[in-house]
Coordinates of N, CA and C in Angstrom, one line a residue:
Chain E
G245 N 0.9 -1.2 -0.1 CA 0.0 -0.1 0.0 C 0.9 1.4 0.0
A246 N 0.0 2.4 -0.2 CA 0.9 3.3 0.0 C 1.5 4.2 1.1
G247 N 0.7 3.8 2.3 CA 1.2 4.3 3.6 C 1.4 3.3 4.5
V248 N 1.5 3.4 5.7 CA 1.7 2.5 6.8 C 0.4 2.0 7.1
S249 N 0.0 0.9 7.5 CA -1.2 0.5 8.0 C -1.2 -0.6 9.0
Q250 N -2.2 -0.2 9.6 CA -2.2 -0.9 11.2 C -3.6 -1.4 11.4
T251 N -3.4 -3.0 11.9 CA -4.7 -3.6 12.1 C -4.6 -4.3 13.7
P252 N -5.6 -4.2 14.3 CA -6.8 -3.4 14.1 C -7.0 -2.1 14.5
S253 N -7.9 -1.4 13.9 CA -7.9 0.1 14.3 C -8.3 0.3 15.5
N254 N -9.1 -0.5 16.0 CA -9.6 -0.7 17.8 C -9.6 -2.1 18.0
K255 N -9.2 -2.1 19.3 CA -9.4 -3.5 20.2 C -9.6 -3.2 21.3
V256 N -10.9 -4.0 21.8 CA -11.1 -3.9 23.2 C -10.9 -5.5 23.8
T257 N -10.5 -5.4 25.1 CA -10.1 -6.6 25.8 C -9.9 -6.4 27.0
E258 N -10.1 -7.8 27.9 CA -10.3 -7.7 29.2 C -8.8 -7.8 29.8
K259 N -9.0 -7.3 31.1 CA -7.6 -7.2 31.5 C -7.3 -8.8 32.0
G260 N -6.0 -9.2 31.8 CA -5.4 -10.5 31.8 C -5.2 -11.1 30.6
K261 N -5.9 -10.7 29.5 CA -6.1 -11.3 28.0 C -4.9 -10.8 27.2
Y262 N -4.5 -11.9 26.4 CA -3.3 -11.5 25.3 C -3.9 -10.6 24.0
V263 N -2.9 -9.8 23.6 CA -3.3 -9.1 22.4 C -2.1 -9.3 21.3
E264 N -2.8 -9.2 19.9 CA -1.7 -8.9 19.0 C -2.0 -7.8 18.1
L265 N -1.0 -6.8 17.8 CA -1.5 -5.8 17.2 C -0.4 -5.7 15.8
R266 N -1.1 -5.5 14.7 CA -0.2 -5.5 13.4 C 0.3 -4.5 12.7
C267 N 1.3 -4.4 12.1 CA 1.6 -3.2 11.5 C 2.6 -3.5 10.0
D268 N 1.8 -3.0 9.0 CA 2.6 -3.2 7.5 C 3.1 -2.1 7.3
P269 N 4.5 -2.1 7.3 CA 5.2 -0.7 6.8 C 5.0 -0.6 5.1
I270 N 5.8 0.7 5.0 CA 5.8 1.2 3.7 C 7.0 0.3 2.7
S271 N 6.2 -0.1 1.5 CA 6.9 -1.1 0.9 C 8.3 -0.7 0.7
G272 N 9.4 -1.4 1.0 CA 10.8 -0.9 0.8 C 11.5 -0.3 1.8
H273 N 10.6 0.0 3.0 CA 11.2 0.6 4.2 C 11.5 -0.5 5.1
T274 N 13.0 -0.4 5.8 CA 13.4 -1.7 6.3 C 13.6 -1.4 7.5
A275 N 13.4 -0.3 8.1 CA 13.1 0.2 9.6 C 12.0 0.4 9.8
L276 N 11.5 -0.3 11.1 CA 10.0 0.1 11.6 C 10.3 0.0 13.2
Y277 N 9.4 0.6 13.8 CA 9.3 1.6 14.7 C 8.0 1.1 15.5
W278 N 8.0 0.9 16.7 CA 6.4 0.9 17.5 C 6.6 2.1 18.8
Y279 N 5.5 2.9 18.5 CA 5.4 3.9 19.7 C 4.1 3.7 20.5
R280 N 3.9 4.5 21.5 CA 2.6 4.3 22.2 C 2.1 5.5 22.7
Q281 N 1.1 6.0 22.6 CA 0.5 7.3 23.0 C -0.6 7.3 23.7
S282 N -0.3 8.0 25.0 CA -1.4 7.9 26.0 C -2.3 9.3 25.8
L283 N -3.4 9.5 26.3 CA -4.3 10.5 26.1 C -3.4 11.9 26.6
G284 N -3.5 12.8 25.7 CA -3.1 13.9 26.1 C -1.3 14.0 25.9
Q285 N -0.9 13.1 25.8 CA 0.7 13.1 25.7 C 1.3 12.8 24.0
G286 N 2.4 13.0 23.9 CA 3.2 12.8 22.5 C 3.5 11.3 22.7
P287 N 3.7 10.5 21.6 CA 4.0 9.3 21.3 C 5.3 8.9 22.3
E288 N 5.4 7.7 22.9 CA 6.7 7.3 23.1 C 7.2 6.2 22.7
F289 N 8.3 6.0 22.4 CA 9.1 4.8 21.7 C 9.2 3.7 22.4
L290 N 8.9 2.4 21.7 CA 8.7 1.5 22.4 C 10.0 0.3 21.9
I291 N 10.2 0.3 20.3 CA 11.2 -0.6 19.9 C 11.2 -0.3 18.3
Y292 N 12.4 -0.6 17.9 CA 12.8 -0.3 16.6 C 13.4 -1.7 16.0
F293 N 13.0 -1.6 14.8 CA 13.5 -2.9 14.0 C 14.4 -2.3 13.0
Q294 N 15.6 -3.1 12.6 CA 16.3 -2.8 11.3 C 16.2 -4.0 10.7
G295 N 15.4 -4.4 9.9 CA 15.1 -5.6 9.1 C 14.4 -6.4 10.1
T296 N 15.1 -7.7 10.2 CA 14.0 -8.7 11.2 C 14.6 -8.5 12.6
G297 N 15.7 -7.7 12.8 CA 16.4 -8.0 14.5 C 15.6 -6.5 15.0
A298 N 15.6 -6.7 16.4 CA 15.3 -5.4 17.3 C 16.5 -4.7 17.9
A299 N 17.0 -3.5 16.9 CA 18.1 -3.0 17.2 C 18.0 -2.3 18.7
D300 N 16.9 -1.9 18.7 CA 16.5 -1.3 20.1 C 15.5 -1.5 20.7
D301 N 15.1 -2.2 21.7 CA 13.8 -2.4 22.6 C 13.8 -1.6 24.0
S302 N 14.6 -0.6 24.1 CA 14.9 0.0 25.6 C 13.5 0.6 25.8
G303 N 12.6 0.8 25.1 CA 11.3 1.8 25.3 C 10.4 0.9 25.8
L304 N 10.4 -0.7 25.8 CA 9.2 -1.8 26.1 C 9.3 -1.4 27.9
P305 N 8.1 -1.3 28.2 CA 8.0 -1.4 29.5 C 8.2 -2.5 30.5
N306 N 7.7 -3.7 29.7 CA 8.3 -4.6 30.9 C 8.1 -6.0 30.1
D307 N 8.5 -7.1 30.8 CA 8.5 -8.5 29.6 C 7.2 -8.9 29.2
R308 N 6.1 -8.3 29.4 CA 4.8 -8.4 29.1 C 4.8 -8.0 27.6
F309 N 5.4 -7.1 27.3 CA 5.3 -6.6 25.8 C 6.9 -7.1 24.7
F310 N 6.4 -7.7 23.8 CA 7.2 -8.4 22.8 C 7.1 -7.9 21.5
A311 N 7.8 -7.4 20.7 CA 7.3 -7.8 19.2 C 8.4 -8.3 18.4
V312 N 7.8 -8.9 17.2 CA 8.5 -9.6 16.0 C 8.4 -9.1 14.8
R313 N 9.6 -9.3 14.2 CA 9.3 -9.1 12.5 C 10.1 -10.0 11.7
P314 N 9.4 -11.4 11.6 CA 10.3 -12.3 11.3 C 10.6 -12.5 9.8
E315 N 9.9 -11.7 9.0 CA 10.4 -11.4 7.6 C 10.9 -10.3 7.1
G316 N 11.3 -9.2 7.9 CA 11.6 -8.0 7.7 C 10.6 -7.1 7.1
S317 N 9.4 -7.4 7.2 CA 8.5 -6.5 6.8 C 7.2 -6.4 7.8
V318 N 6.2 -7.0 7.9 CA 5.2 -7.2 8.6 C 5.7 -7.2 10.2
S319 N 5.2 -6.2 11.0 CA 5.7 -6.5 12.5 C 4.4 -6.8 13.6
T320 N 4.5 -7.6 14.3 CA 3.5 -7.8 15.5 C 4.1 -7.3 16.8
L321 N 3.3 -6.6 17.2 CA 3.4 -6.2 18.7 C 2.3 -7.0 19.5
K322 N 3.2 -7.6 20.6 CA 2.3 -8.9 21.4 C 2.4 -8.1 22.8
I323 N 1.1 -8.3 23.5 CA 1.0 -8.0 24.8 C 0.5 -9.0 25.7
Q324 N 1.4 -9.8 26.8 CA 0.7 -10.6 27.4 C -0.4 -10.0 28.6
R325 N -1.0 -10.7 29.4 CA -1.6 -10.3 30.6 C -1.9 -8.8 30.8
T326 N -2.7 -8.5 29.7 CA -3.0 -6.9 29.6 C -3.5 -6.4 31.0
E327 N -3.1 -5.1 30.9 CA -3.5 -4.3 32.3 C -4.4 -2.9 31.9
R328 N -5.2 -2.6 32.5 CA -5.7 -1.3 32.4 C -4.9 -0.5 31.7
G329 N -3.6 -0.1 32.6 CA -2.6 0.4 32.4 C -2.1 0.8 30.8
D330 N -2.3 -0.3 30.2 CA -2.0 -0.7 29.0 C -2.8 0.2 27.6
S331 N -3.7 0.4 28.2 CA -4.8 1.2 27.4 C -3.9 2.5 26.9
A332 N -4.1 2.6 25.3 CA -3.5 3.5 24.6 C -3.6 3.4 23.1
V333 N -2.9 4.4 22.4 CA -2.9 4.1 20.7 C -1.5 3.6 20.6
Y334 N -1.3 2.7 20.0 CA -0.3 2.0 19.8 C 0.1 2.5 18.3
L335 N 1.3 3.3 18.3 CA 1.6 3.6 16.6 C 2.6 3.1 15.9
C336 N 2.5 2.7 14.9 CA 3.5 1.9 14.0 C 4.3 3.0 13.2
A337 N 5.6 3.4 12.8 CA 6.4 4.1 11.5 C 7.1 3.2 11.0
S338 N 7.4 3.7 9.9 CA 8.5 3.0 8.9 C 9.4 4.2 8.3
S339 N 10.7 3.7 8.1 CA 11.6 4.5 7.3 C 12.6 3.8 6.3
L340 N 12.9 4.4 5.5 CA 14.1 3.9 4.8 C 15.3 3.5 5.5
T341 N 16.2 2.6 5.1 CA 17.3 2.1 5.9 C 18.2 3.2 6.4
V342 N 18.6 3.2 7.7 CA 19.4 4.1 8.2 C 20.9 3.8 7.6
G343 N 21.4 4.7 7.0 CA 22.7 4.4 6.3 C 23.6 5.6 6.8
A344 N 24.7 5.6 6.2 CA 25.7 6.7 6.2 C 25.2 8.2 6.2
T345 N 24.3 8.1 5.2 CA 23.6 9.7 5.2 C 22.9 10.0 6.5
G346 N 22.4 9.0 7.4 CA 21.8 9.4 8.5 C 20.3 9.8 8.3
Y347 N 19.9 10.0 6.7 CA 18.3 10.2 6.7 C 17.5 9.2 7.1
N348 N 16.5 9.8 7.8 CA 15.5 9.0 8.7 C 14.1 9.6 9.0
E349 N 13.8 9.7 7.9 CA 12.0 10.5 8.2 C 11.1 9.3 8.2
Q350 N 10.5 9.3 9.4 CA 9.9 8.4 9.7 C 8.0 8.6 9.4
F351 N 7.7 7.8 8.9 CA 6.3 7.8 8.5 C 5.0 7.0 9.3
F352 N 4.1 7.5 9.9 CA 3.4 6.6 10.9 C 1.9 6.4 10.3
G353 N 1.8 5.1 10.8 CA 0.3 4.6 10.6 C -0.7 5.1 11.4
P354 N -2.3 4.9 11.1 CA -2.9 5.6 12.0 C -3.1 5.1 13.3
G355 N -2.5 4.0 13.6 CA -2.7 3.5 14.6 C -4.0 2.7 15.4
T356 N -3.4 1.8 16.5 CA -4.5 0.9 16.9 C -4.9 1.5 18.4
R357 N -6.2 1.5 18.5 CA -6.7 2.2 19.8 C -6.8 0.8 20.9
L358 N -6.2 0.5 22.1 CA -6.3 -0.5 22.5 C -7.1 -0.1 24.1
T359 N -8.0 -0.7 24.3 CA -8.8 -0.5 25.5 C -8.7 -1.6 26.1
V360 N -8.2 -1.7 27.4 CA -8.2 -2.9 28.3 C -9.2 -2.7 29.4
L361 N -10.4 -3.5 29.6 CA -11.3 -3.1 30.4 C -11.0 -3.9 32.0
Chain V
G238 N 18.5 11.4 28.0 CA 18.3 11.5 26.6 C 17.9 13.0 26.3
I239 N 17.2 13.4 24.8 CA 17.1 14.7 24.4 C 15.9 15.1 25.2
Q240 N 15.8 16.6 25.7 CA 14.6 17.0 26.3 C 14.2 18.2 25.1
V241 N 12.9 18.3 24.9 CA 12.2 19.0 24.0 C 11.0 19.9 24.8
E242 N 11.2 20.9 24.2 CA 10.4 22.1 25.1 C 9.7 23.0 23.8
Q243 N 8.3 23.0 24.0 CA 7.6 23.8 22.8 C 6.9 24.7 23.3
S244 N 6.7 25.7 22.4 CA 6.2 26.9 23.0 C 5.3 27.5 21.9
P245 N 4.2 28.1 21.9 CA 3.2 27.9 23.1 C 2.7 26.6 23.4
P246 N 2.3 26.4 24.6 CA 1.7 25.1 24.8 C 0.2 24.9 24.1
D247 N -0.3 25.9 24.3 CA -2.0 26.2 23.4 C -1.7 27.4 22.9
L248 N -2.5 27.3 21.6 CA -2.8 28.5 21.0 C -4.1 28.6 19.9
I249 N -4.8 29.6 20.2 CA -6.0 30.0 19.7 C -6.1 31.0 18.7
L250 N -6.2 30.6 17.4 CA -6.0 31.6 16.2 C -7.4 31.6 15.6
Q251 N -7.8 33.1 15.0 CA -8.8 33.4 13.9 C -8.4 32.9 13.0
E252 N -9.3 32.3 11.9 CA -8.9 31.7 10.6 C -8.1 33.0 9.9
G253 N -7.0 32.8 9.2 CA -6.3 33.7 8.4 C -5.2 34.4 9.0
A254 N -5.2 34.1 10.3 CA -4.1 34.7 11.2 C -2.7 33.9 10.7
N255 N -1.5 34.6 11.4 CA -0.6 33.8 11.0 C 0.1 33.6 12.6
S256 N 1.1 32.3 12.8 CA 1.5 32.4 13.8 C 3.2 31.1 13.7
T257 N 3.8 31.6 14.9 CA 5.1 31.0 14.7 C 4.9 29.9 16.0
L258 N 5.8 28.9 15.7 CA 5.6 27.5 17.0 C 7.3 27.4 17.2
R259 N 7.4 27.4 18.2 CA 8.9 27.2 18.5 C 9.4 25.9 19.2
C260 N 10.5 25.3 19.4 CA 10.9 24.0 19.6 C 12.5 24.5 20.2
N261 N 12.7 24.2 21.6 CA 13.8 24.2 21.8 C 14.2 22.5 22.2
F262 N 15.5 22.2 21.8 CA 16.2 20.9 22.4 C 17.6 20.9 22.9
S263 N 17.6 19.8 23.9 CA 18.6 20.0 24.8 C 20.0 19.6 24.2
D264 N 20.1 18.8 23.2 CA 21.2 18.5 22.8 C 21.5 18.5 21.1
S265 N 22.2 17.8 20.6 CA 22.7 18.1 19.2 C 21.7 16.7 18.4
V266 N 21.4 17.0 17.4 CA 20.4 15.9 16.9 C 20.9 15.6 15.2
N267 N 20.6 14.4 15.0 CA 20.8 13.8 13.4 C 19.6 14.0 12.8
N268 N 18.5 14.2 13.5 CA 17.4 14.2 12.6 C 16.2 15.1 13.4
L269 N 15.1 15.6 12.7 CA 14.3 16.8 13.4 C 13.2 16.6 12.5
Q270 N 11.8 16.2 12.9 CA 10.9 16.3 12.0 C 9.8 17.2 12.7
W271 N 8.8 17.9 12.0 CA 7.8 18.6 12.3 C 6.5 17.5 11.9
F272 N 5.7 17.3 13.1 CA 4.3 16.6 12.5 C 3.2 17.6 12.7
H273 N 2.2 17.3 12.4 CA 0.9 17.6 12.7 C -0.2 16.1 13.1
Q274 N -0.7 16.4 14.3 CA -1.8 15.1 14.6 C -3.0 15.9 14.7
N275 N -3.9 15.0 13.5 CA -4.9 16.1 13.2 C -6.1 15.2 14.5
P276 N -7.2 16.1 14.2 CA -8.1 15.5 15.7 C -8.5 14.0 15.4
W277 N -8.4 13.3 14.1 CA -8.4 12.0 14.3 C -7.3 11.2 14.5
G278 N -6.2 12.0 15.3 CA -5.4 10.9 15.6 C -4.0 10.6 14.4
Q279 N -4.4 11.4 13.5 CA -3.1 10.8 12.2 C -1.8 11.5 12.3
L280 N -0.8 11.1 12.5 CA 0.4 12.0 12.3 C 0.9 12.4 11.2
I281 N 1.1 13.3 10.5 CA 1.1 13.8 9.0 C 2.5 14.4 9.4
N282 N 3.3 14.1 8.5 CA 4.7 14.7 8.3 C 4.5 15.9 7.3
L283 N 5.1 17.0 8.2 CA 5.1 18.4 7.8 C 6.7 18.4 7.2
F284 N 7.8 18.4 7.9 CA 8.9 18.3 7.3 C 9.9 17.9 8.0
Y285 N 11.0 17.2 7.6 CA 12.3 16.6 7.7 C 13.2 17.6 7.7
I286 N 13.6 18.1 8.8 CA 14.3 19.7 8.7 C 15.4 19.6 9.9
P287 N 16.3 18.5 9.9 CA 17.7 18.6 10.8 C 18.1 20.0 11.1
S288 N 18.4 20.8 9.8 CA 18.9 21.9 9.7 C 18.0 22.8 8.5
G289 N 18.5 24.1 8.5 CA 18.3 24.9 7.4 C 16.6 25.2 7.3
T290 N 16.1 25.7 6.5 CA 15.0 26.2 6.3 C 14.1 25.5 4.8
K291 N 12.9 25.1 5.2 CA 12.0 24.5 4.0 C 10.7 25.1 3.9
Q292 N 10.1 25.4 3.0 CA 8.8 25.8 2.7 C 7.9 24.9 2.0
N293 N 6.5 24.7 2.3 CA 5.8 23.9 1.8 C 4.5 24.6 1.7
G294 N 4.0 25.3 0.8 CA 2.8 26.2 0.6 C 2.8 27.0 1.7
R295 N 1.7 27.0 2.8 CA 1.3 28.2 4.0 C 2.6 27.6 5.0
L296 N 3.1 26.9 5.0 CA 3.7 26.2 6.0 C 5.7 26.4 5.6
S297 N 6.3 26.8 6.6 CA 7.7 27.0 6.3 C 8.1 26.8 7.8
A298 N 9.5 26.0 8.0 CA 10.3 25.8 8.8 C 11.5 26.1 8.9
T299 N 12.2 26.4 9.9 CA 13.7 26.5 10.2 C 14.2 26.0 11.4
T300 N 15.3 25.2 11.1 CA 16.0 24.9 12.0 C 17.6 25.2 12.3
V301 N 18.0 25.8 13.5 CA 19.5 26.3 13.8 C 19.9 25.4 14.9
A302 N 20.5 24.5 14.2 CA 21.0 23.0 14.9 C 22.1 23.6 15.9
T303 N 22.9 24.6 15.6 CA 24.0 24.9 16.3 C 23.6 25.5 17.6
E304 N 22.2 26.2 17.4 CA 21.6 27.0 18.7 C 20.4 26.0 19.2
R305 N 20.1 24.9 18.8 CA 19.3 23.6 19.3 C 17.6 24.3 19.3
Y306 N 17.4 25.1 18.2 CA 15.9 25.4 18.2 C 15.5 25.4 16.7
S307 N 14.3 24.9 16.3 CA 13.4 24.7 15.4 C 12.1 25.9 15.4
L308 N 11.8 26.5 14.3 CA 10.7 27.2 14.3 C 9.5 26.7 13.3
L309 N 8.4 26.6 13.5 CA 7.4 26.4 12.4 C 6.6 27.6 12.2
Y310 N 6.3 28.0 10.7 CA 5.5 29.1 10.5 C 4.5 28.8 9.8
I311 N 3.2 29.2 10.4 CA 1.6 28.9 9.5 C 1.4 30.3 9.2
S312 N 1.0 30.5 8.2 CA 0.5 32.0 7.5 C -0.9 31.4 7.1
S313 N -1.9 32.5 7.1 CA -3.1 32.5 6.7 C -3.9 31.2 7.1
S314 N -3.7 30.9 8.4 CA -4.1 29.7 9.2 C -5.8 29.4 8.6
Q315 N -6.0 27.8 8.5 CA -7.2 27.6 8.1 C -7.6 26.4 9.5
T316 N -9.0 26.2 9.4 CA -9.7 25.5 10.7 C -9.1 24.0 10.2
T317 N -8.8 23.5 8.9 CA -8.0 22.2 8.9 C -6.7 22.3 9.4
D318 N -6.1 23.2 9.9 CA -4.9 23.6 10.6 C -5.1 23.3 12.0
S319 N -6.2 23.1 12.9 CA -6.1 22.5 14.1 C -5.7 21.2 14.5
G320 N -5.2 21.0 15.7 CA -4.5 19.6 15.9 C -3.4 20.1 16.9
V321 N -2.6 19.1 16.9 CA -1.1 19.3 17.8 C -0.2 19.2 16.7
Y322 N 0.9 20.0 17.0 CA 1.9 20.0 16.3 C 3.2 19.5 17.2
F323 N 3.8 18.6 16.5 CA 4.9 18.3 17.3 C 6.1 18.4 16.6
C324 N 7.2 19.0 17.3 CA 8.6 19.2 16.9 C 9.6 17.9 17.7
V325 N 10.2 17.0 16.9 CA 10.3 16.1 17.0 C 11.8 15.4 16.7
P326 N 13.0 16.0 17.7 CA 14.4 15.3 17.4 C 14.6 14.1 17.6
G327 N 15.5 13.4 17.2 CA 16.0 12.4 17.3 C 17.6 11.8 16.7
G328 N 17.6 10.7 17.1 CA 18.9 10.2 16.6 C 18.9 9.4 15.3
Y329 N 19.5 8.4 15.0 CA 19.3 7.6 13.9 C 18.0 6.7 14.0
N330 N 17.6 6.5 15.3 CA 16.3 5.6 15.2 C 15.1 6.2 15.8
K331 N 15.4 6.3 17.5 CA 13.8 6.5 17.9 C 13.9 8.3 17.9
L332 N 12.4 8.4 17.9 CA 12.1 9.7 17.7 C 11.6 10.4 19.4
I333 N 12.0 11.5 19.8 CA 11.5 11.8 21.0 C 10.5 13.1 21.2
F334 N 9.5 12.5 21.5 CA 8.2 13.5 21.2 C 8.0 14.2 22.9
G335 N 7.7 15.4 22.6 CA 7.4 16.2 23.7 C 5.6 16.4 23.7
A336 N 5.4 17.1 24.3 CA 3.9 17.5 24.7 C 3.3 18.2 23.4
G337 N 4.3 18.9 22.6 CA 3.5 19.5 21.5 C 2.9 20.8 21.4
T338 N 2.5 21.6 20.6 CA 1.7 22.9 20.8 C 0.3 22.4 20.3
R339 N -0.8 22.6 20.9 CA -2.1 22.4 20.7 C -2.8 23.3 19.9
L340 N -3.2 23.7 18.6 CA -3.8 24.8 17.9 C -5.2 24.6 17.5
A341 N -5.9 25.4 17.9 CA -7.3 25.6 17.7 C -7.5 26.9 16.9
V342 N -8.0 26.6 15.4 CA -8.5 27.8 14.5 C -9.7 27.7 14.5
H343 N -10.5 29.1 14.8 CA -11.7 29.1 14.5 C -12.3 30.1 13.2
P344 N -13.3 29.5 13.0 CA -13.5 30.3 11.6 C -14.0 31.8 12.0

């Protein structure tokens, strides 16, 4: 597609359940990022992939959060034992390979709104 | 990590007015983007501007990297300009978002 896509657009789950959020980056973009945005705040970085590997996962809040990108394209953010505090909009972004030029313009998807009851 | 301060935090304009949004950041950066988050939550890329000046229609931006600030100019504002504007510095990977400037343009 032309832009970053994310599914589902909305997800409502119960406390303690497992959820998966999917991100399809822009075709040809090798770098992929996950951010989380709480109401009234700016997005916060969670994890960054370069290709298939997680190059920086320093933003993941705890070990209930995990993300994969097995073929270097689509990524899935997985949240185990969800808590009410996990409710937020989860944003995905992608960019071209970060190379020697340092050019790294990130493009964002529409987000998945997660509500944990 | 890099700290971002945007001013003003909130801005109300009458349609047709001009405005300047400012962003100060605490450290040298390799990357700086301006985004507009519309009322539906979509982050729209405005400028990729780690240094220099760029213009796109009614919008222009200037980053003075040596002095660690960036400015976004909005001319002849329209109601569709409403939303939150983020100045986002970063390194080669993560972007660091602040709270942004919340803009409301009234007809």
